[in-house]
Short mmCIF file of C-alpha atoms and ligand atoms in Angstrom, two decimals:
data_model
loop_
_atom_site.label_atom_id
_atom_site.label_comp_id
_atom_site.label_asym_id
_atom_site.label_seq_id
_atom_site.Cartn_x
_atom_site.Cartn_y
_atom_site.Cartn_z
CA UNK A 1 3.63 -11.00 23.04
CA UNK A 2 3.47 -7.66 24.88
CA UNK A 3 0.47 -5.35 24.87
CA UNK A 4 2.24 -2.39 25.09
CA UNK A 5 4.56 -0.84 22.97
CA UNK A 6 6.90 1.69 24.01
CA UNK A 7 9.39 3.44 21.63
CA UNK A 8 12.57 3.33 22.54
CA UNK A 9 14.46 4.82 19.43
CA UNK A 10 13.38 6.82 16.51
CA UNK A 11 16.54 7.14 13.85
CA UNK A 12 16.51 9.02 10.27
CA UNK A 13 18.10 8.82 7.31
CA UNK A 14 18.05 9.73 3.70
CA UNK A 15 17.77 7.07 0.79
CA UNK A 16 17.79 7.38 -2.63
CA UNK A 17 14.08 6.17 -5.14
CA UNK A 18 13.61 4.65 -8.29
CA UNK A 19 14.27 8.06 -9.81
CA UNK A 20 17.86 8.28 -7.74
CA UNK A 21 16.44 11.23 -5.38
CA UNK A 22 16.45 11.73 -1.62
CA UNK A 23 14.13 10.38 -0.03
CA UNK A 24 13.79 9.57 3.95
CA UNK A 25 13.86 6.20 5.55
CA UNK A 26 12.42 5.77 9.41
CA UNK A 27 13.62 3.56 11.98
CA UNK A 28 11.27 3.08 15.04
CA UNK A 29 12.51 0.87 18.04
CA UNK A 30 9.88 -0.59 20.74
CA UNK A 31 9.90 -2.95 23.57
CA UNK A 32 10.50 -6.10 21.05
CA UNK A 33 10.24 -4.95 18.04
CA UNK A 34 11.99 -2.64 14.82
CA UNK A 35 10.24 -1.40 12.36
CA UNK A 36 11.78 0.18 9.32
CA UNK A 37 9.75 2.67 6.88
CA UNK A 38 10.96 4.49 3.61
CA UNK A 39 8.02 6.49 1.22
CA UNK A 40 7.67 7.55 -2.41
CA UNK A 41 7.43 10.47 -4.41
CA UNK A 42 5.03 11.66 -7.00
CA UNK A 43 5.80 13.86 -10.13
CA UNK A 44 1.89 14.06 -11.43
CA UNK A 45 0.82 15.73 -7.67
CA UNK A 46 -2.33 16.67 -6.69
CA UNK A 47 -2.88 20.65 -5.88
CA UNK A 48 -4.67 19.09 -2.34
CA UNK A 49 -2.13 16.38 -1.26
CA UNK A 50 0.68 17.28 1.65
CA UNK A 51 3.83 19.08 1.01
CA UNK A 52 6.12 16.31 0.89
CA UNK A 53 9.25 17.79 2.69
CA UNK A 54 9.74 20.83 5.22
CA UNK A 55 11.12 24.05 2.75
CA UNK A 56 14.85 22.48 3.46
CA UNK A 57 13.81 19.06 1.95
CA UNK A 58 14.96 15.92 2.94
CA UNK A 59 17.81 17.20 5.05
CA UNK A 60 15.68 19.39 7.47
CA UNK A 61 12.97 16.36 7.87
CA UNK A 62 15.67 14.41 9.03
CA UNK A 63 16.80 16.60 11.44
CA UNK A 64 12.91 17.74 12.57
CA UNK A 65 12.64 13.43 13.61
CA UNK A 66 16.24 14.05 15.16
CA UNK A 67 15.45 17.20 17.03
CA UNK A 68 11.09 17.38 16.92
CA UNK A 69 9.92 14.12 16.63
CA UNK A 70 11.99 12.14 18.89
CA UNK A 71 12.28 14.01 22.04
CA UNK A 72 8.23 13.87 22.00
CA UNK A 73 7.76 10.33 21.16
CA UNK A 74 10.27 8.29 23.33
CA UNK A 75 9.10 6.39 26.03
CA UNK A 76 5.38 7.07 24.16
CA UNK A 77 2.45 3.49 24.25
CA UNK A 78 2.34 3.83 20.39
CA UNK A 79 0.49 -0.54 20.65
CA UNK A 80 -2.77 1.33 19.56
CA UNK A 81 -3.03 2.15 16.57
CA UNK A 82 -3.31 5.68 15.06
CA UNK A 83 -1.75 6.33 18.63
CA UNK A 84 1.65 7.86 16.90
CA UNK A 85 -0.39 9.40 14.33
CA UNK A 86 -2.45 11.59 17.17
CA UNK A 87 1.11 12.72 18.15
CA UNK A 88 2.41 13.32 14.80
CA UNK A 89 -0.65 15.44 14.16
CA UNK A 90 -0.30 18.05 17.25
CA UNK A 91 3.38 18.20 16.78
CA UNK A 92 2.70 19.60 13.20
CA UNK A 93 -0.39 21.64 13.79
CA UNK A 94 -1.65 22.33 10.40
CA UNK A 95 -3.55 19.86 7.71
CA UNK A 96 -1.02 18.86 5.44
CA UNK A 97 1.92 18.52 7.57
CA UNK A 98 3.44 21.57 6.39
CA UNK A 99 6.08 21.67 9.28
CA UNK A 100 7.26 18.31 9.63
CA UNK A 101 6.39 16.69 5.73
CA UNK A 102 3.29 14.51 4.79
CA UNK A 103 6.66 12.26 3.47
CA UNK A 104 8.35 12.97 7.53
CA UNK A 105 4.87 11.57 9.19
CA UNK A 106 4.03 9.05 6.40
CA UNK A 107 7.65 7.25 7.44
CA UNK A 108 7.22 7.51 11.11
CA UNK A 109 4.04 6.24 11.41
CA UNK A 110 4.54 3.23 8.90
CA UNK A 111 7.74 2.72 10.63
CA UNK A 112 6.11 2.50 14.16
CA UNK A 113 3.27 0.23 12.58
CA UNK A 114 5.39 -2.47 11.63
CA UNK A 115 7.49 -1.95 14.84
CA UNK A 116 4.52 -2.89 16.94
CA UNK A 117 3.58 -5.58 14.35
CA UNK A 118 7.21 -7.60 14.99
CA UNK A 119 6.66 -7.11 18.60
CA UNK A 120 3.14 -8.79 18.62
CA UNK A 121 4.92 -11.41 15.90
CA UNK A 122 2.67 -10.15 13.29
CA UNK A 123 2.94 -9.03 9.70
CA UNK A 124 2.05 -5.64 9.25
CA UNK A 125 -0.94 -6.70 7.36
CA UNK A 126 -2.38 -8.69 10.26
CA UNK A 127 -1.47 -6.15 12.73
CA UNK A 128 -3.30 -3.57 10.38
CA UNK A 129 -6.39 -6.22 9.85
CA UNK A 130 -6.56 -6.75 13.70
CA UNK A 131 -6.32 -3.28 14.91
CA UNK A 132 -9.28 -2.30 12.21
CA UNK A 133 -11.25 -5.45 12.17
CA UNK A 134 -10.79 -5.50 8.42
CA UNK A 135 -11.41 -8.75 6.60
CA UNK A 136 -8.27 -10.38 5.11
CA UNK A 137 -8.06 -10.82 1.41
CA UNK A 138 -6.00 -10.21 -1.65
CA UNK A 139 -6.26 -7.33 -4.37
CA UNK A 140 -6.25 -7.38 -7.27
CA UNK A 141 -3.24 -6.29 -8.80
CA UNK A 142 -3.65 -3.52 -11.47
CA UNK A 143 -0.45 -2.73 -13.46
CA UNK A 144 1.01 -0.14 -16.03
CA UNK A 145 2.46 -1.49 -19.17
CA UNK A 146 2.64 1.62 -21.24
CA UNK A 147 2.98 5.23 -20.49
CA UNK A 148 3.52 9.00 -21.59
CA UNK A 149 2.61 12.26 -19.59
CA UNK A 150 4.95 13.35 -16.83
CA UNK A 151 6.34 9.70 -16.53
CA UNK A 152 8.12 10.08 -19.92
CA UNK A 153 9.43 12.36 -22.35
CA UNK A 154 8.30 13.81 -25.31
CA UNK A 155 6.88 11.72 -28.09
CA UNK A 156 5.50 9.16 -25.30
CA UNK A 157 1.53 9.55 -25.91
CA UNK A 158 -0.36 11.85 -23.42
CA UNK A 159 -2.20 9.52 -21.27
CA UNK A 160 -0.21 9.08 -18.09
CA UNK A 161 -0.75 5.21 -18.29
CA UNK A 162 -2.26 2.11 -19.75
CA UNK A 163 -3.20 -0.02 -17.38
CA UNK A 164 -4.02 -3.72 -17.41
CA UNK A 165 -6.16 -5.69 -14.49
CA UNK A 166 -6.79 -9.43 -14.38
CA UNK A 167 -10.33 -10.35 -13.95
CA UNK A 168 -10.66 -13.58 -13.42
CA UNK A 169 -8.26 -15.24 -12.09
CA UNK A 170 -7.84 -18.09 -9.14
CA UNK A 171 -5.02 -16.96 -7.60
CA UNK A 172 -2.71 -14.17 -7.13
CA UNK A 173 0.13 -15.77 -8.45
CA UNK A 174 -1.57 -16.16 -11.58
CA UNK A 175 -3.21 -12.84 -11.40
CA UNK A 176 0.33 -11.63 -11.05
CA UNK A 177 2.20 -13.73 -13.53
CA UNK A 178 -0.59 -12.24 -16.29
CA UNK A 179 0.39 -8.74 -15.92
CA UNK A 180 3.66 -9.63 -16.35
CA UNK A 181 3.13 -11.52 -19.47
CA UNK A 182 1.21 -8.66 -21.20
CA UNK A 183 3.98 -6.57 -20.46
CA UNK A 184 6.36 -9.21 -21.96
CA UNK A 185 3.65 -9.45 -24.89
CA UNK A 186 4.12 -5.59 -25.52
CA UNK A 187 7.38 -5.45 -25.66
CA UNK A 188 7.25 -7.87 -28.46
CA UNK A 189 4.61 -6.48 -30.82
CA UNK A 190 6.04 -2.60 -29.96
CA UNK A 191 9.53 -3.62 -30.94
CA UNK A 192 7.84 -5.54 -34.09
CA UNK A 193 5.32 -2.54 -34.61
CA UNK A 194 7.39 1.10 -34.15
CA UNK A 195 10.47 0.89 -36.37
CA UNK A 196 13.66 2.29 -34.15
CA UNK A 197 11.53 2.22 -30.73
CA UNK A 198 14.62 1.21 -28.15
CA UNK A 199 12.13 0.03 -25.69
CA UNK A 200 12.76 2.67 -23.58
CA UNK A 201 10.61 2.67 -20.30
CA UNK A 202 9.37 6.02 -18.60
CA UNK A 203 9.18 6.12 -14.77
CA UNK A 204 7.41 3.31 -13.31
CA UNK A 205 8.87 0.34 -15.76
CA UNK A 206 6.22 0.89 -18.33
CA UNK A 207 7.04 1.07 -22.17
CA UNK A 208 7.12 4.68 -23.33
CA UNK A 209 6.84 4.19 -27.07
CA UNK A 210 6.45 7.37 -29.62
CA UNK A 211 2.77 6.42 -30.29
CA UNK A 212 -0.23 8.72 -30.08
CA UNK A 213 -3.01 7.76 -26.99
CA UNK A 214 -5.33 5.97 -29.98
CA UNK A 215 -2.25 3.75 -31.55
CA UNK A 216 -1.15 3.06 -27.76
CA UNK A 217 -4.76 1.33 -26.96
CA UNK A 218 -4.52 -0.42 -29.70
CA UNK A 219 -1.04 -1.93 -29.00
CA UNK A 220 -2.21 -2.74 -25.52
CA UNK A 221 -5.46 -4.09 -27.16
CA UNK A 222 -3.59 -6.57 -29.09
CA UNK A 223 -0.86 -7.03 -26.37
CA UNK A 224 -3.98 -8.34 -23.93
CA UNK A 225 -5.98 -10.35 -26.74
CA UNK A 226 -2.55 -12.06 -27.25
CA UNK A 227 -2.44 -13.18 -23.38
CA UNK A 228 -6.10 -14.06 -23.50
CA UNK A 229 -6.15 -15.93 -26.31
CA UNK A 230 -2.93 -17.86 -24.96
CA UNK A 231 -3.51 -18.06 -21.52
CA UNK A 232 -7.33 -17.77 -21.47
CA UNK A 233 -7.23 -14.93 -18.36
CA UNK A 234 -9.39 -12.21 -18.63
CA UNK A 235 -7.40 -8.37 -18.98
CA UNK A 236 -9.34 -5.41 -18.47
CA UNK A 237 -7.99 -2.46 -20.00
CA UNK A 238 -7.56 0.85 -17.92
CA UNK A 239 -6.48 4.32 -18.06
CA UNK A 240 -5.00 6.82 -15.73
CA UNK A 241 -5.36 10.24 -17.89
CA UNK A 242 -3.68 12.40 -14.99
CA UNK A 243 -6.42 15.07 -16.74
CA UNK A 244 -4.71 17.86 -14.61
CA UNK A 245 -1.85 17.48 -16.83
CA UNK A 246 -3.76 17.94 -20.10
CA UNK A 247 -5.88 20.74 -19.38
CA UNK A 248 -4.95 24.20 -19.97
CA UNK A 249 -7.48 26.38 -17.75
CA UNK A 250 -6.74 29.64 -19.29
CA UNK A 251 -7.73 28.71 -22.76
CA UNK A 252 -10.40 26.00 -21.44
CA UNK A 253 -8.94 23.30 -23.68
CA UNK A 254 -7.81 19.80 -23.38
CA UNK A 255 -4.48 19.27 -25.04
CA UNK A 256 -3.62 16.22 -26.99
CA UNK A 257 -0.44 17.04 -28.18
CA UNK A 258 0.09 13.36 -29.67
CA UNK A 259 -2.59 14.12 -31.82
CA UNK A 260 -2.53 17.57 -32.51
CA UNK A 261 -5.80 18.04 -30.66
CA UNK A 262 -6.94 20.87 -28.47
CA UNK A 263 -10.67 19.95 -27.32
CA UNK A 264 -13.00 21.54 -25.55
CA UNK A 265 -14.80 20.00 -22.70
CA UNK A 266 -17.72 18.86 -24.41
CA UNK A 267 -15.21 17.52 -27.01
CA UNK A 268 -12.89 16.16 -25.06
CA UNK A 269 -15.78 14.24 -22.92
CA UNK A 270 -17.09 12.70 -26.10
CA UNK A 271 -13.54 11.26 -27.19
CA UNK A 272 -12.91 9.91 -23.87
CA UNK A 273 -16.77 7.81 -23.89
CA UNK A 274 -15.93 6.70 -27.31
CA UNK A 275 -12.78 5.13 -26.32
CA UNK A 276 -14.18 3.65 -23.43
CA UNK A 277 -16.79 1.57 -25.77
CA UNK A 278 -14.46 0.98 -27.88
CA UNK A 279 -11.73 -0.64 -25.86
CA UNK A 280 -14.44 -1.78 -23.20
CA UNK A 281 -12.17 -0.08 -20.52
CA UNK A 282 -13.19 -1.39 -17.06
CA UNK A 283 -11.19 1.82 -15.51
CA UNK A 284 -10.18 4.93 -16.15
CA UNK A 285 -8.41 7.04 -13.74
CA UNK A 286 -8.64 11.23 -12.89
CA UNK A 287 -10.29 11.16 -16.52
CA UNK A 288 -10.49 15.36 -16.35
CA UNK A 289 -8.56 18.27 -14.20
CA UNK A 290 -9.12 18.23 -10.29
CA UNK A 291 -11.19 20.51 -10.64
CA UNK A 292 -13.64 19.43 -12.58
CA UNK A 293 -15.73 17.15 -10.84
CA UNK A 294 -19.30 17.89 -13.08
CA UNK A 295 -16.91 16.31 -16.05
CA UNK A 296 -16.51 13.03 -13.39
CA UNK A 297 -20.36 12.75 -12.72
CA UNK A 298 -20.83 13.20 -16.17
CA UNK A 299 -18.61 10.18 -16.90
CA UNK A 300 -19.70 8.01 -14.12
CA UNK A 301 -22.72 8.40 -15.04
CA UNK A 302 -22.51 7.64 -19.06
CA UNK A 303 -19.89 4.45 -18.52
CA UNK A 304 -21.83 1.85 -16.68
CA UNK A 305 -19.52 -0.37 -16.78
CA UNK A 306 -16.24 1.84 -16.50
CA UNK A 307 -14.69 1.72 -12.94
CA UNK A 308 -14.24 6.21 -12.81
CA UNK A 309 -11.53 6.43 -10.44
CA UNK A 310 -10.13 10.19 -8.75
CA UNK A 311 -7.26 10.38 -7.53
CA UNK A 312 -6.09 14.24 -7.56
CA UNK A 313 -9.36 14.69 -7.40
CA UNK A 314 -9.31 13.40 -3.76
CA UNK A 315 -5.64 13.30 -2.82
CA UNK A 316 -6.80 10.53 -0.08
CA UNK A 317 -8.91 12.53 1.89
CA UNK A 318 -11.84 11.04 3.52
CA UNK A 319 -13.99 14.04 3.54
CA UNK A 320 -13.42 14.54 0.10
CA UNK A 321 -14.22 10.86 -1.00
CA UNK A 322 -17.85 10.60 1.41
CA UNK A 323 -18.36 14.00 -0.49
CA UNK A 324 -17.45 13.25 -4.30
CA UNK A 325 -19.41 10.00 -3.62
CA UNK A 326 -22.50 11.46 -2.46
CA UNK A 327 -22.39 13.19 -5.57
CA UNK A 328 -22.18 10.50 -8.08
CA UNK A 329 -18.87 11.66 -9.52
CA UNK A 330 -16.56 8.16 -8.70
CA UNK A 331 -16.87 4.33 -8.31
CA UNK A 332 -13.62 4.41 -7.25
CA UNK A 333 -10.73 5.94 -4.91
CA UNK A 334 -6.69 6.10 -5.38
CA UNK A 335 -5.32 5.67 -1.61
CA UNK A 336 -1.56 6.85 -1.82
CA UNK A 337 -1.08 7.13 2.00
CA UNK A 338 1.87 10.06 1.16
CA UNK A 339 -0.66 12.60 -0.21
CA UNK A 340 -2.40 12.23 3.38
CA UNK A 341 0.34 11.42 5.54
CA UNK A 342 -0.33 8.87 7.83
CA UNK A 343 -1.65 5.21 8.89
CA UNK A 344 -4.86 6.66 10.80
CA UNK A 345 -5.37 9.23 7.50
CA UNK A 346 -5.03 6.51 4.89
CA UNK A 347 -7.42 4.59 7.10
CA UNK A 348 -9.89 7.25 7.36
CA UNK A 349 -9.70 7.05 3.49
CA UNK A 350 -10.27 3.48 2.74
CA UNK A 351 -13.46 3.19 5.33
CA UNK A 352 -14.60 6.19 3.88
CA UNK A 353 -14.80 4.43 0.51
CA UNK A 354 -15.93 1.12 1.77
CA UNK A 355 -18.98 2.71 3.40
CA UNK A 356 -19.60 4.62 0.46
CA UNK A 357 -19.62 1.69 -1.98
CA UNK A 358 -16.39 2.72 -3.52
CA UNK A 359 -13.08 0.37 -4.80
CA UNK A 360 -10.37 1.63 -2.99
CA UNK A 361 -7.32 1.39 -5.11
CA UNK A 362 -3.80 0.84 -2.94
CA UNK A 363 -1.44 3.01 -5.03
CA UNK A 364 2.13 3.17 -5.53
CA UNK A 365 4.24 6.87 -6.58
CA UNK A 366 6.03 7.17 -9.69
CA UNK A 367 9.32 7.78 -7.53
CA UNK A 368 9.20 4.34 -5.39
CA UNK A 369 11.32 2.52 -3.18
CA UNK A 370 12.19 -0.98 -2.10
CA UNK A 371 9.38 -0.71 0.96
CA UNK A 372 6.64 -2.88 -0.11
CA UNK A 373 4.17 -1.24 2.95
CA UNK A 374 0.93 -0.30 0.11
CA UNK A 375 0.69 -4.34 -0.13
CA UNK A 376 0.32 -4.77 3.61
CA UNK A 377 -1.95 -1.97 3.36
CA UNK A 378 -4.07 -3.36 0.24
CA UNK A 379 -4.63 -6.50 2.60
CA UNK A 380 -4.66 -5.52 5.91
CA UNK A 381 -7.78 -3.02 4.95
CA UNK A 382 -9.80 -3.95 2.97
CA UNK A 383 -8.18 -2.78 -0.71
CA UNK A 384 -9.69 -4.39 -3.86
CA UNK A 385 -7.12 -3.16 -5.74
CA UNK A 386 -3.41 -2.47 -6.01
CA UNK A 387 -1.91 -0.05 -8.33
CA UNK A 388 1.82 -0.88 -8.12
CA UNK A 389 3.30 -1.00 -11.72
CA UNK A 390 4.55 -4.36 -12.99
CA UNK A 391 8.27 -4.75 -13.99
CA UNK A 392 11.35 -2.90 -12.09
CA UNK A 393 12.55 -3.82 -8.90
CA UNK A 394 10.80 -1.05 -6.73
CA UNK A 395 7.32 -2.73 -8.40
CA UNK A 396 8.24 -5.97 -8.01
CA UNK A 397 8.83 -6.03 -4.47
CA UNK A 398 5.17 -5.19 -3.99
CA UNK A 399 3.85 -7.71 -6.66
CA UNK A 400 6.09 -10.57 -4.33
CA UNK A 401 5.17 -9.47 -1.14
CA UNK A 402 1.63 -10.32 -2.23
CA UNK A 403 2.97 -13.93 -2.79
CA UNK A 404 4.68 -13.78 0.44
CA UNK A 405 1.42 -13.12 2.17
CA UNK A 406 -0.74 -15.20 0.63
CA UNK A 407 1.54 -17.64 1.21
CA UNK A 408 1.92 -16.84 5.22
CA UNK A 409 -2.44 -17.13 5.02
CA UNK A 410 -2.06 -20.38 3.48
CA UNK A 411 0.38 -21.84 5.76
CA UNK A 412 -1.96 -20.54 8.92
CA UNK A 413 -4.83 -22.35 7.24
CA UNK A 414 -7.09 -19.93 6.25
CA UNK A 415 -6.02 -19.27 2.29
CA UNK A 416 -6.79 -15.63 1.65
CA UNK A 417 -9.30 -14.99 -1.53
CA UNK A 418 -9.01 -12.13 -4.49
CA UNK A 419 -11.72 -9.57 -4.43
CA UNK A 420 -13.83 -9.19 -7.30
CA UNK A 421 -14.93 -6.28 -9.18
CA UNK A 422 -18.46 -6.13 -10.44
CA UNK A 423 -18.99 -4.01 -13.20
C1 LIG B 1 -0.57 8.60 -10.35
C2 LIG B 1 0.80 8.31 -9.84
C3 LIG B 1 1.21 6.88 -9.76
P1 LIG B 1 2.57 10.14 -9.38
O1 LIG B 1 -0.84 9.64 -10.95
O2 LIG B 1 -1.48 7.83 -10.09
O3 LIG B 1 1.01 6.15 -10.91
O4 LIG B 1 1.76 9.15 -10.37
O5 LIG B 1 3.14 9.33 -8.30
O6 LIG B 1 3.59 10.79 -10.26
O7 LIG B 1 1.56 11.11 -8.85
MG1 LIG B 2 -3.15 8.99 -10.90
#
């Protein structure tokens, strides 16, 4: 095992998501070691997160790591960690990577990660673990069974997603295997429920059924009573609203088109409590716009025992999660290490909600790819939770990688345990 890490090769290229658009895929050579990176996209974006691509898109960040990055990072110690990211940072120059692409750094720097990781032998979750001194330990997996929004098309309800979370189980391959039974369970009572519903799925595998936001809880209601009942696991239910999406600023209404309601504020606050009681939801996610963060106090303040989670509310950034915390407005954080850009950024994210008392929530993109890097980063720092979908192949690669890992723990003798929420 070397100490030192040197790169030797950076290469480029473009790949196609789960959506079939570009996206880029890193290659990172060091002394002993490869490490290949490819990142997501989203569709519901935050107005704070980085600009994905340089103005010429994909193309031009594959030529900035050709003719930018490269030149200044061969023959560069990148063992330390955040040591690329430092680099990645000054050969940008602004805050959101607005030269190179959050999407450009994000690739490079997971890339070089799990480079240095093969040379040390490691996993990238142990070489992430080590590096931070984070404790080693599973999340809990939090999945999307049925959705509307931007992740569908019309007639889909207007929540983004209905999320389901396994509370009490012994193992993540059980955790697992429940999300993938309620989805299974769904499928069944939608195609018994909505005459002439296809099954059709909207972006990230979920069922995207022409149901209203009230008639989709209660299909997801029965679909996890159904897996209780037979498996006796405990589902939470949860929401991610994606509030930006519903709210029209100029008129100062809430939009539930599904139900032919346009709500004010106040109104809109009131429905959103009321379904919390009544569906005991243990999360709900970006609940209001961005920029609304009285409406999140509010809420976190009223549900008790609801898990109030921003996401573009934050868009990963540490400063803005120490400061939304101070202020009562979220138990909970969405880390999607693309809306930041890098390892060291991401990082800076997670502490910052660990130290503030806050779940950080590993999160896939709608637009995904076969890199399963947010589970190495859900373990290797300290995540309680991973958001990563349930069904489709660009999910499921991060629901088995969690086997795969708990596995490798096991086999070292020192079996990794599932965090637990308290509500
Ligand atoms: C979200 C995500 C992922 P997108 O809003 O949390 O589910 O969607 O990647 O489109 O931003
Ligand atoms: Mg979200």
């Amino acid at each position: 095992m070397s100490l030192t890490a040197y790169v030797k090769e950076i290469k480029a290229r473009a790949i196609f998501d789960s959506r079939g658009d570009k996206t880029i895929e890193v290659e990172v050579r060091v002394d002993g070691g490869i490490g290949v990176a490819s990142v997501p996209s989203g569709k519901s974006r935050s107005l704070k997160e980085c600009e994905p691509y340089p103005k010429g898109g994909v193309e031009e960040a594959l030529s900035v790591v050709r003719s930018v990055i490269a030149p200044r990072i061969r023959g560069l110690d990148v063992s330390r960690f955040g040591a690329i990211d430092s680099e990645l940072s000054e050969i940008d120059g602004s805050t959101r990577f607005e030269r190179i692409g959050g999407n450009t750094a994000l690739a490079t720097s997971v890339a070089t990660a799990k480079a240095v990781a093969t040379s040390r032998g490691v996993p990238l979750y142990r070489y992430l673990s080590e590096e931070l001194s984070a404790d080693v330990r599973l999340p809990l997996p939090l999945g999307n069974i049925l959705g509307g929004g931007k992740h569908a098309g019309s007639g889909a309800p207007d929540f983004q997603e209905f999320l389901v979370i396994p509370l009490n189980c012994k193992s993540i391959h059980e955790a697992l295997e429940a999300n993938m039974i309620a989805h299974k369970a769904l499928g069944s009572l939608l195609s018994l429920s909505v005459p002439g519903y296809a099954l059709g799925r909207g972006d990230e595998g979920a069922y995207a059924p022409p149901l209203d936001n009230v008639e989709s809880l209660e299909v997801v209601k029965a679909a996890v009573d159904l897996v209780e009942r037979e498996r006796g696991v405990k589902l939470g239910i949860g929401l991610d609203i994606a509030g930006s999406n519903l709210y029209d600023p100029r008129r100062r209404l809430y939009s539930l088109r599904s139900q032919g309601l346009y709500l004010s504020r106040e109104d809109y606050l009131a429905f959103i409590s009321e379904l919390a009681d009544e569906y005991n939801l243990v999360y709900i996610e970006d609940p209001v716009w961005e920029e609304d963060w009285e409406s999140f106090v509010d809420l976190t303040r009223s549900l008790k025992r609801t898990l109030v989670c921003g996401d573009d509310l934050l868009a990963t950034r540490a400063e803005l999660i120490g400061e939304y915390s101070k202020r009562g407005a979220i138990k909970a954080a969405i880390i999607k290490p693309n809306q930041v850009g890098t390892l060291s950024l991401t990082w800076a994210a997670v502490k910052a909600s660990l130290s503030n008392d806050i779940v950080p929530v590993s999160s896939h993109r709608s637009g995904e790819t076969d890199d399963a890097f947010i589970s190495h980063i859900a373990v290797g720092t300290g995540c309680k939770v991973l958001k990563a979908g349930v069904v489709g192949g660009e999910r499921v690669v991060k629901a088995n990688e969690l086997l795969r890992i708990a596995e490798t723990e096991a086999d070292r003798g020192s079996p990794a345990t599932i965090w637990e929420l308290h509500l």
